[in-house]
Each structure stands twice: as structure tokens, then as C-alpha cells.
Coordinates of C-alpha atoms in Angstrom, one line a residue:
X13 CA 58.2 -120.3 -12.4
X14 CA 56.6 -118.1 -9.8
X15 CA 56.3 -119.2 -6.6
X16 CA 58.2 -121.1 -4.4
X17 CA 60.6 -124.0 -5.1
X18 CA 61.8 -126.3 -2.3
X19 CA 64.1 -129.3 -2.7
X20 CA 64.6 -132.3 -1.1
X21 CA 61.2 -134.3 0.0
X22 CA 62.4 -135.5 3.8
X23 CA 60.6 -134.1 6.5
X24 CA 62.2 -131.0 7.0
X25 CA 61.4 -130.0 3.2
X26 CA 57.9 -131.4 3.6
X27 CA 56.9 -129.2 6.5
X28 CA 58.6 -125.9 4.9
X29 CA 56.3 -126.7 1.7
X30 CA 53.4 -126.8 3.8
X31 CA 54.1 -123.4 5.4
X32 CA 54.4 -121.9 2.3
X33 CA 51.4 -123.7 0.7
X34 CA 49.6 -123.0 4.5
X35 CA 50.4 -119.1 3.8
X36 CA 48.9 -119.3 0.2
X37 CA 51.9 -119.2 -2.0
X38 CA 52.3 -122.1 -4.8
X39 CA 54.8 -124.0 -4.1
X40 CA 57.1 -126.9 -6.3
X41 CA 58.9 -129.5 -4.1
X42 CA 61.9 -131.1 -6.2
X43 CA 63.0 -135.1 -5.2
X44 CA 66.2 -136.5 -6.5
X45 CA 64.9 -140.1 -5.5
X46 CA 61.9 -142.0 -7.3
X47 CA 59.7 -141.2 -4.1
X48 CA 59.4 -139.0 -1.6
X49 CA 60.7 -139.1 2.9
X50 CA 63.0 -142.1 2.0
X51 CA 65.0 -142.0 5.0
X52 CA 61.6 -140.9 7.2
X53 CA 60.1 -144.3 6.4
X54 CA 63.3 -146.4 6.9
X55 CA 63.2 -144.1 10.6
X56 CA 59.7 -145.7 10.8
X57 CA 60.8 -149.4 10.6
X58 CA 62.0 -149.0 14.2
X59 CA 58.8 -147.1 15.6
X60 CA 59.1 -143.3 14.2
X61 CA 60.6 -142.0 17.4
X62 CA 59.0 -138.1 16.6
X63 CA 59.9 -136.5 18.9
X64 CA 61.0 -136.6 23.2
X65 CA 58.7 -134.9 25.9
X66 CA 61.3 -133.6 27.6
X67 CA 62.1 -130.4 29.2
X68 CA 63.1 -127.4 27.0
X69 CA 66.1 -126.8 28.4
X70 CA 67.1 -130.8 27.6
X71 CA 65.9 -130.4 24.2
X72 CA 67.9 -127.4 23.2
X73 CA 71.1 -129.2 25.1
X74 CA 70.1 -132.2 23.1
X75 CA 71.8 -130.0 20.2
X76 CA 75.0 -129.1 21.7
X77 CA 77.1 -125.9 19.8
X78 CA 74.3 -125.6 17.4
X79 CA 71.5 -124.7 20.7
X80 CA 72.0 -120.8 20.7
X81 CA 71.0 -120.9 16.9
X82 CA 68.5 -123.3 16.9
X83 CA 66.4 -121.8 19.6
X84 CA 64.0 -119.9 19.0
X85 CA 63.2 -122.7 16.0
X86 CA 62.8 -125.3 18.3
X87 CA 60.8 -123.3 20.8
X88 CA 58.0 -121.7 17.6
X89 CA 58.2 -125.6 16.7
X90 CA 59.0 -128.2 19.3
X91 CA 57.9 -131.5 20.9
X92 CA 54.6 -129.8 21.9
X93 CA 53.9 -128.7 18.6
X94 CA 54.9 -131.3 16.7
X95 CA 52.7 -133.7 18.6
X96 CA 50.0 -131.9 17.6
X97 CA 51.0 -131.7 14.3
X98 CA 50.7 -135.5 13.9
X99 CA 47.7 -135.7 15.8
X100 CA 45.8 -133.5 13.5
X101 CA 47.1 -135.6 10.8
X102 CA 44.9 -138.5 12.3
X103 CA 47.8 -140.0 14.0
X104 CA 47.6 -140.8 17.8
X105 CA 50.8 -141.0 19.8
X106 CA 51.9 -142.5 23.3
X107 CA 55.2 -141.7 25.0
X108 CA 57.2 -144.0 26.1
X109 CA 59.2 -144.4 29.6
X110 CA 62.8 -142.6 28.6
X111 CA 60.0 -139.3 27.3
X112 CA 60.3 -140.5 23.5
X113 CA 57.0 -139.9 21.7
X114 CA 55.9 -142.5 18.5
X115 CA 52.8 -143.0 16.9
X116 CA 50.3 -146.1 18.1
X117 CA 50.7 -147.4 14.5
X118 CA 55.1 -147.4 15.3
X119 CA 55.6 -146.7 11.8
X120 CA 56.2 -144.0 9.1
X121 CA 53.7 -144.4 6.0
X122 CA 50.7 -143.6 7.7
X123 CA 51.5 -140.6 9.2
X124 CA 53.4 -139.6 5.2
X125 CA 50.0 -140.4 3.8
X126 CA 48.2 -138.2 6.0
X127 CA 50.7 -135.4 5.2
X128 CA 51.1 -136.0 1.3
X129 CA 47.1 -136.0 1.0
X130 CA 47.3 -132.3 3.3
X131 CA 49.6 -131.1 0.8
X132 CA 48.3 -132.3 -1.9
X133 CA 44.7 -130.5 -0.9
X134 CA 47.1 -127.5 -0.7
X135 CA 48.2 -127.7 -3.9
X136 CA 51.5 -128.6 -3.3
X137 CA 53.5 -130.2 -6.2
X138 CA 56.2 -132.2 -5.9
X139 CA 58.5 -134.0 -8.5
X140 CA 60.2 -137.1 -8.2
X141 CA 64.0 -138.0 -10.0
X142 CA 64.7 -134.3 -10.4
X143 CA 68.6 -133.8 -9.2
X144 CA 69.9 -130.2 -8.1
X145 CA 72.9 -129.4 -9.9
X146 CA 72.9 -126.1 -8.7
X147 CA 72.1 -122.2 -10.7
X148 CA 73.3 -121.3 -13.8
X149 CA 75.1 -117.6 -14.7
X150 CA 71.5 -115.7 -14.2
X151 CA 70.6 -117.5 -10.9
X152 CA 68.1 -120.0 -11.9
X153 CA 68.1 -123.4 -10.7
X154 CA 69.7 -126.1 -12.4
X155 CA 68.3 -129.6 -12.2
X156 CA 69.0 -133.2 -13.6
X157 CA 65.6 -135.0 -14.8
X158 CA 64.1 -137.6 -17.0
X159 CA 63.5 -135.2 -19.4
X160 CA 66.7 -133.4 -19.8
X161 CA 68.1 -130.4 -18.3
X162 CA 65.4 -128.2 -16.5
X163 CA 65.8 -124.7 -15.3
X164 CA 63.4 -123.1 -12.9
X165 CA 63.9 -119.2 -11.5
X166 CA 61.6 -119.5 -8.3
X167 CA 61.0 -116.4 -6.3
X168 CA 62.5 -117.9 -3.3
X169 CA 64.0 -121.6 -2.8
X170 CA 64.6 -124.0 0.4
X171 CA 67.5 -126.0 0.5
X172 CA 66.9 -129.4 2.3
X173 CA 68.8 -131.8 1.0
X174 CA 69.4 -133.7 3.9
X175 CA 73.0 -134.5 5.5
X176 CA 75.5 -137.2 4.1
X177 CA 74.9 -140.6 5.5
X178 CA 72.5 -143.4 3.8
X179 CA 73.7 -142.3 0.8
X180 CA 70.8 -144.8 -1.1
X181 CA 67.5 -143.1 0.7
X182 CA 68.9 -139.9 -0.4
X183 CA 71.4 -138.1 1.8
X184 CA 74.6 -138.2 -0.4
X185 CA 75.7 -134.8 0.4
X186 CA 76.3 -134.4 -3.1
X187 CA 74.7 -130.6 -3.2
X188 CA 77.9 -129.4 -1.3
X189 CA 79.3 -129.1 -4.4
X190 CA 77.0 -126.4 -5.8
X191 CA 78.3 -123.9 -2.8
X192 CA 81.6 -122.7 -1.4
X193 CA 83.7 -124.4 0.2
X194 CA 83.9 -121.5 3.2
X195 CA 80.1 -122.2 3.6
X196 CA 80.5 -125.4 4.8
X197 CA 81.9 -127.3 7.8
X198 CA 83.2 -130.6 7.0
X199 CA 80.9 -133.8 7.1
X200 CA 81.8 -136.3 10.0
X201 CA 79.3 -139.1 11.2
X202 CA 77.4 -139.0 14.2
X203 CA 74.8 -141.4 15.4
X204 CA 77.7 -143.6 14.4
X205 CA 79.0 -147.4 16.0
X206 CA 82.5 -147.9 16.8
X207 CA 85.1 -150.2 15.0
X208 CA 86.6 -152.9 16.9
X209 CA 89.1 -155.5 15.5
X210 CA 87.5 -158.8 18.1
X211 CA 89.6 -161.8 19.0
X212 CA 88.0 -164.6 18.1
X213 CA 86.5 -165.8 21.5
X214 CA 84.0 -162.5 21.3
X215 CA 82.5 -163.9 18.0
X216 CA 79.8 -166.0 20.6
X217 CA 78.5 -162.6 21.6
X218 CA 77.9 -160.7 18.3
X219 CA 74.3 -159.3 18.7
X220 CA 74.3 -159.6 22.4
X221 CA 72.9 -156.3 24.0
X222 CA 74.8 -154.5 26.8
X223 CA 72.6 -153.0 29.5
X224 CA 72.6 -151.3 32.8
X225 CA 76.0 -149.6 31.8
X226 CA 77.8 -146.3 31.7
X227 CA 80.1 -144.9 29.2
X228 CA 82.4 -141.9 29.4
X229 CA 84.0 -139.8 27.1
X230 CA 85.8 -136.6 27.9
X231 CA 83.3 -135.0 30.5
X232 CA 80.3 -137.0 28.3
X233 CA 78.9 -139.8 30.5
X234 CA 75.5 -141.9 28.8
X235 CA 73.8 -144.4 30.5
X236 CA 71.9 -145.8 27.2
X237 CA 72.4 -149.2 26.0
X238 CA 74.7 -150.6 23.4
X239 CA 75.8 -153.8 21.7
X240 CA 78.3 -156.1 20.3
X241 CA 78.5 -156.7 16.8
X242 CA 80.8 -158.4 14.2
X243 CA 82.5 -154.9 13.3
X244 CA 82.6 -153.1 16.7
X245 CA 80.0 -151.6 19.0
X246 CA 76.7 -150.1 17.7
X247 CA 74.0 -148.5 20.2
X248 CA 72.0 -145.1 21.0
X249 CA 74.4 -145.2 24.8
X250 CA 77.5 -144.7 22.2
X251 CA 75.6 -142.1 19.8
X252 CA 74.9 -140.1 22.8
X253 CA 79.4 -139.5 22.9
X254 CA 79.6 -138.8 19.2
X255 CA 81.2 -135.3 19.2
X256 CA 83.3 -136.4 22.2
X257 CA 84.5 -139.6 20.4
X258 CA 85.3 -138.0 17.4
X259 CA 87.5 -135.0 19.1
X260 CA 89.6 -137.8 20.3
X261 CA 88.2 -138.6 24.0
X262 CA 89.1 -142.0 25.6
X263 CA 86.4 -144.0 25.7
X264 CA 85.3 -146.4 29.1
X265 CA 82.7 -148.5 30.2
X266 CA 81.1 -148.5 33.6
X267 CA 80.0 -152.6 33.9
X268 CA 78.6 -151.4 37.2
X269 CA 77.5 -147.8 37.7
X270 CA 75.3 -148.1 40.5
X271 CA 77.6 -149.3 42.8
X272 CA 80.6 -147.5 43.7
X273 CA 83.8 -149.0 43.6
X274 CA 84.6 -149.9 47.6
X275 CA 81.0 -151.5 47.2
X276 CA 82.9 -153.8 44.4
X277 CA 85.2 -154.5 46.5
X278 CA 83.1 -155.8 49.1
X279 CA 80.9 -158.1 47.2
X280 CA 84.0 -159.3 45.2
X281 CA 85.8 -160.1 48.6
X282 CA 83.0 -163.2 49.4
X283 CA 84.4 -166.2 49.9
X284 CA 84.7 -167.7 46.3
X285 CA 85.2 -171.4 47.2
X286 CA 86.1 -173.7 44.4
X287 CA 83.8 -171.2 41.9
X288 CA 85.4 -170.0 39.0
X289 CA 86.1 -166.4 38.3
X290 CA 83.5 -166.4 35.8
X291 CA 80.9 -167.7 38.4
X292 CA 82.3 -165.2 40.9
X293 CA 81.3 -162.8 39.0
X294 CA 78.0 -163.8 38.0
X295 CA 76.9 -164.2 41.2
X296 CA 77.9 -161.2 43.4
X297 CA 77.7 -158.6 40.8
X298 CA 75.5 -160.6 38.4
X299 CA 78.1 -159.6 35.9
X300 CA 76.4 -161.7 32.0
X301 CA 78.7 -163.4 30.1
X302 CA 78.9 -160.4 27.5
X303 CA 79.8 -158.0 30.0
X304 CA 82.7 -160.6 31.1
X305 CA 83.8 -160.9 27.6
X306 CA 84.6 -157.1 27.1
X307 CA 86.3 -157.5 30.9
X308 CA 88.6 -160.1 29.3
X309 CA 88.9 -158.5 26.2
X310 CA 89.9 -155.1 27.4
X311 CA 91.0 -155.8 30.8
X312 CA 93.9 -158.8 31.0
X313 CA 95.9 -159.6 32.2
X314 CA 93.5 -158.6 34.9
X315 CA 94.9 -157.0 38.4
X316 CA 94.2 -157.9 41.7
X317 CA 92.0 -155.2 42.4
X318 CA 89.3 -155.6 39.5
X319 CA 87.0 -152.8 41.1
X320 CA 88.9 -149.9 39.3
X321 CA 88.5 -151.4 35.8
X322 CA 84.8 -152.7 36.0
X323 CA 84.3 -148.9 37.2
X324 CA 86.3 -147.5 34.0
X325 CA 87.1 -150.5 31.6
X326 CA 89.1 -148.5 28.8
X327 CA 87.7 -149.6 25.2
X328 CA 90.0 -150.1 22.1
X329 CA 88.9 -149.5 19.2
X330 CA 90.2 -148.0 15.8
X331 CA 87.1 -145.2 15.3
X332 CA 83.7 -144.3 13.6
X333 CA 82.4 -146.9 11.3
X334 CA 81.7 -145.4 7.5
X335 CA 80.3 -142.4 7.4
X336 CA 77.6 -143.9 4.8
X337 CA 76.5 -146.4 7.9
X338 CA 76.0 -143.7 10.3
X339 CA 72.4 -142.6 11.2
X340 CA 73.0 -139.2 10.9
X341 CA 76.1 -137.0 10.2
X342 CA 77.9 -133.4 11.8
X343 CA 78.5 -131.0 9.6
X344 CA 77.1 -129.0 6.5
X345 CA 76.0 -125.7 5.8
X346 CA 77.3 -123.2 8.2
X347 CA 75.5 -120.9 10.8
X348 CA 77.5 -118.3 10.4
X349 CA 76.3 -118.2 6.5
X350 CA 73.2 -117.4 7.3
X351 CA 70.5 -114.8 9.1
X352 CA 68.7 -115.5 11.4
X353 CA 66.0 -116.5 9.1
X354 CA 67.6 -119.5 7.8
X355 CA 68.4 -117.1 4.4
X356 CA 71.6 -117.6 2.8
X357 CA 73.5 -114.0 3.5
X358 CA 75.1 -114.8 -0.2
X359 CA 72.3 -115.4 -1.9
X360 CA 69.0 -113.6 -0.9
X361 CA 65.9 -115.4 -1.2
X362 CA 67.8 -118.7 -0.5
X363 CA 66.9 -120.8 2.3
X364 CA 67.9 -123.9 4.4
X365 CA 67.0 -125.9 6.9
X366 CA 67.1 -129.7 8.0
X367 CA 70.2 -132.0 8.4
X368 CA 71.9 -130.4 5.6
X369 CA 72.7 -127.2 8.4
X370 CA 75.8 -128.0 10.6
X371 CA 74.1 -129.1 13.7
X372 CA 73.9 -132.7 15.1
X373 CA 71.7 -134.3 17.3
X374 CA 71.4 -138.1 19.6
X375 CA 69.2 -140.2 18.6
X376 CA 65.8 -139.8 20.9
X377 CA 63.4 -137.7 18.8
X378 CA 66.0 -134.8 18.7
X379 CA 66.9 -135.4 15.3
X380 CA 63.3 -135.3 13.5
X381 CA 63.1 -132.3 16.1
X382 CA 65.5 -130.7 14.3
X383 CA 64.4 -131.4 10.8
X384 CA 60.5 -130.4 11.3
X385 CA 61.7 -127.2 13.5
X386 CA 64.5 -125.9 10.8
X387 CA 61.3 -126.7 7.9
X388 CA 58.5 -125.0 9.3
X389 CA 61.2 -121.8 10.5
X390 CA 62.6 -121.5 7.0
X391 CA 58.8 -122.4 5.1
X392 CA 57.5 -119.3 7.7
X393 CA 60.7 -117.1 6.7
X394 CA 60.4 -118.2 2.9
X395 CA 56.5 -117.2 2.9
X396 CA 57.0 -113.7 4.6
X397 CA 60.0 -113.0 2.0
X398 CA 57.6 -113.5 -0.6
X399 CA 55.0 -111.8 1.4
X400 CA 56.2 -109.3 3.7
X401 CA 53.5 -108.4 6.2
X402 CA 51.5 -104.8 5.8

């Protein structure tokens, strides 16, 4: 084929096919799944979050180690341009109080119609159950499809296969094995809940919510909320500590971060009367009955002086749930093996971009961030390669 091949059909894919297609180039995107953005529409079922209007500089911090490289993709294609991206696709958006931007419609498949119909108009064509299986001795690409074997020797390719977590919308992480090893940092989740083996009095609070908290790890402090569930803790205030977690930091909980510990103190040293210890604590630091749970989970036998461990209540748990359950993973394709361009230095005319690069994100809008500003850099890259300028 002539052209340009690009495979995987998430949103990072997507928007590299329509910078090709956009620059005038014909372009092929290969699925391995029966249909296309799996893992973007399953994002929708909880409101699409596109994007955050937030400063710059908190963006590009949003993507810790992986900010210097990232960059200048994030600044040709960030929050600002992605809003507009959707809105010329039809689809208004509001921003929410914490800066997170969704569409009015808080879900996926319109704004994917909108988009599939643009790149259909562009000529665009994309191919459903088609599995890479990497490039045969003379370079072309090798692919599993309904129809047998296929081979296809593109002019240039983009890899975005996605990272390796929800394994059933798509991102298996299977294509790692199709490049070195050296290439690639290990997969690890992030986005991920914590395992926690319960006693049997916290089964009454599985599902309940924990808010107006703090959590630290290492020098990592998130003030998001989390909750209890029947295999540990699960929440966007623990996916903000990933990395930290999963270097080994201690985890602790804040039950009361906007009062200092002497200020504990002093509400906690009102005459209690015949109340219980439970009411007590309900009523001068309006401590809920989850919050008291993980106190007398964590905390007994509990010391005379409870304002130290309400400050920094240390939580026990046994690590990252599976990999396959977390919402996104760390990991993946290397910087280092690539230009600046997103082009594979070992392969020329190879690109990448989206969550299969090692780079990881919190939840927020950073990770769609990401995937849209790594697609439309290496589509832009891709379309020049094929095209260099006069």
C-alpha cells in the first residue's frame, strides 16, 4: 500500500489519522477489536472528562518524568486546543469546579460519531479485527485478520496500541512483543486502587465514599476523594500517589486536614460526659462513621493522644490491585527510543504516540491530554515525513 498506515483506533490513533488525512495523504487505520475507541466510550460512561482547564505549567506537571518530553506536544495540542477540537465537532462543553472540561451530552458516542463521520469525509479507512503481529524479514507489516494473513508495506506507520490495562476494550499490551525488549520500560498500573485484606466489621462500609481528606505518600500529598470497597481502596485522591505508591512510599490518611493537630486537640479535650467515643467524635470533629472505621481499623489500640494519628493515620495494605483493573498503566515504549518526532530511531518512518509511550498520567483530563497531543504530534510528524515541506 501507499500511504499511510496507523494502528490502533483509540483516540490517540484517531487524531494522528486525521492529521494525516487533514494534510492530504491516504491513510489505513488497523483495529484489533470488532469496533473502533473501545476504551474512549467506556471513559464516556462516567462523563468523558476531555480534558482540565488548568494552567500549563499544572498540565505538563500532571505528567511527572515524562513533562520535558511531552512538552512541546501538549503545548501545539493542549486543553485549549482540544476544546476546540470538540466543539467544531458539534459538541458543546462546560467545565466543571476542580477545572475538568466534559461535554453537555457527558458521554462518548456522540462526540466518536462526529469524528468517525470527519474522517470518513476525509477518506480515512479503517479496518476492524485486524491484529498487528508485527513486520516480516522485508519490513512490511504483519497482521492477523478474518481473512488470513495480511501484509501491508505503508510509507510510514503510527503505533498506538494503547497501554496494558482493560485488556477486553483493547489495551493488552500484546504488541510489546513485536519490539525489543531494550525499547521498553516495564508495564506497572497506575490509576490503580489499593488491596486491603478488611476485618469483618468494615464489610458495613464497602461503597462508602471518603471525603474532605488528605493522603500522603513520600513528598505526594492529594486532597481527592476515595472509597471503601470489598477489595481495598479505590479513588482518583489515591491515583493522584500512583508512582509514589508503587516506589514503595508509606501511605497515610489525613481524617482532618484543615485543622492542625493542637486544634484536634482542643476540640477533642470537651467534656465528653457519658457520650461514647464514637459520638465524641462525631460531634466535635464531625468525624462519619467510615472515617471512624479506618481509625479503628488502622489505628488500635488507640493512644491517648488521637490527634497525631487522625493527622497521619498509616494505611495497611498489601499493594496495587491487577494490573488488568487499573485505568491506565506506567510504562511502555521508551523516550529515549525515539526523536523528537515521535519516530522510532530503529526504524525510520515508524511512529508512536498515545498510552503505549512510557508516560503516565492522574486521572482529571490529563490522560486523554496525553493521548490526543502524542496523536495529532506523531499524525503532523508522520504527514511531513511523507511530505517534507519545499
Amino acid at each position: 500500500m501507499t500511504g499511510a498506515l496507523v494502528i490502533g483506533a483509540g483516540p490517540a490513533g484517531l487524531m494522528a489519522a486525521q492529521e494525516l488525512a487533514l494534510a492530504g495523504h491516504s491513510v489505513t487505520v488497523a483495529e484489533a477489536k470488532p469496533s473502533v475507541a473501545r476504551k474512549f466510550l467506556m471513559a464516556g460512561k462516567s462523563g468523558l472528562n476531555l480534558t482540565n482547564d488548568a494552567p500549563m505549567d499544572k498540565v505538563r506537571a500532571a505528567f511527572g518524568a515524562a513533562a520535558p518530553a511531552l512538552r512541546p506536544m501538549l503545548d501545539a495540542f493542549g486543553p485549549d486546543q482540544i476544546r476546540h477540537w470538540a466543539e467544531d465537532l458539534g459538541q458543546p462543553l462546560f467545565t466543571g469546579s476542580t477545572g475538568r472540561v466534559f461535554p453537555v451530552a457527558m458521554k462518548a458516542s456522540p462526540l466518536l460519531r462526529a469524528w468517525l463521520s470527519r474522517l470518513d469525509r476525509l477518506g480515512v479507512r479503517i479496518v476492524t479485527r485486524w491484529r498487528w503481529q508485527g513486520w516480516d524479514a522485508a519490513g512490511a507489516v504483519l497482521f492477523d485478520t478474518p481473512d488470513g494473513r495480511q501484509s501491508l508495506s505503508p510509507q510510514v506507520t503510527i503505533l498506538a496500541c494503547g497501554g496494558a490495562s482493560w485488556a477486553r476494550l483493547g489495551s493488552d499490551g500484546a504488541w510489546a512483543a513485536h519490539l525489543p525488549a531494550p525499547l521498553l520500560a516495564p508495564f506497572a498500573p497506575a490509576n490503580m486502587g489499593l488491596c486491603v485484606d478488611w476485618s469483618d466489621p468494615m464489610a458495613r462500609h464497602f461503597g462508602s465514599p471518603l471525603k474532605g481528606i488528605a493522603l500522603h505518600a513520600g513528598d505526594r500529598i492529594s486532597r481527592g476523594e476515595i472509597v471503601i470497597s470489598a477489595t481495598g481502596l479505590e479513588g482518583g485522591g489515591l491515583y493522584a500517589l500512583s508512582a509514589a505508591l508503587r516506589a514503595g512510599a508509606a501511605l497515610t490518611l489525613d481524617l482532618a486536614p484543615d485543622l492542625s493537630a493542637e486544634q484536634l486537640r482542643q476540640r477533642l479535650s470537651r467534656p465528653r460526659g457519658k457520650a461514647s467515643l464514637s459520638n465524641h467524635l462525631r460531634k466535635t470533629l464531625k468525624l462519619d462513621p467510615a472515617k471512624q472505621a479506618l481509625l479503628m481499623e488502622f489505628g488500635r489500640p488507640l493512644p491517648a493522644d488521637l490527634a497525631p494519628l487522625l493527622k497521619a493515620l498509616p494505611i495497611r495494605h498489601s499493594g496495587p490491585r491487577p494490573i488488568d483493573e487499573a485505568i491506565s498503566t506506567a510504562g511502555g515504549l521508551r523516550f529515549e527510543a525515539l526523536d523528537a518526532n515521535l519516530m522510532l530511531l530503529s526504524r525510520p518512518g515508524t511512529f508512536a504516540a498515545g498510552e503505549m509511550l512510557d508516560w503516565e498520567a492522574p486521572t482529571g483530563g490529563y490522560l486523554l491530554t496525553g493521548c490526543l497531543a502524542t496523536g495529532h504530534w506523531a499524525g503532523r510528524a508522520a504527514a511531513v515525513w511523507l511530505r517534507p515541506p519545499a
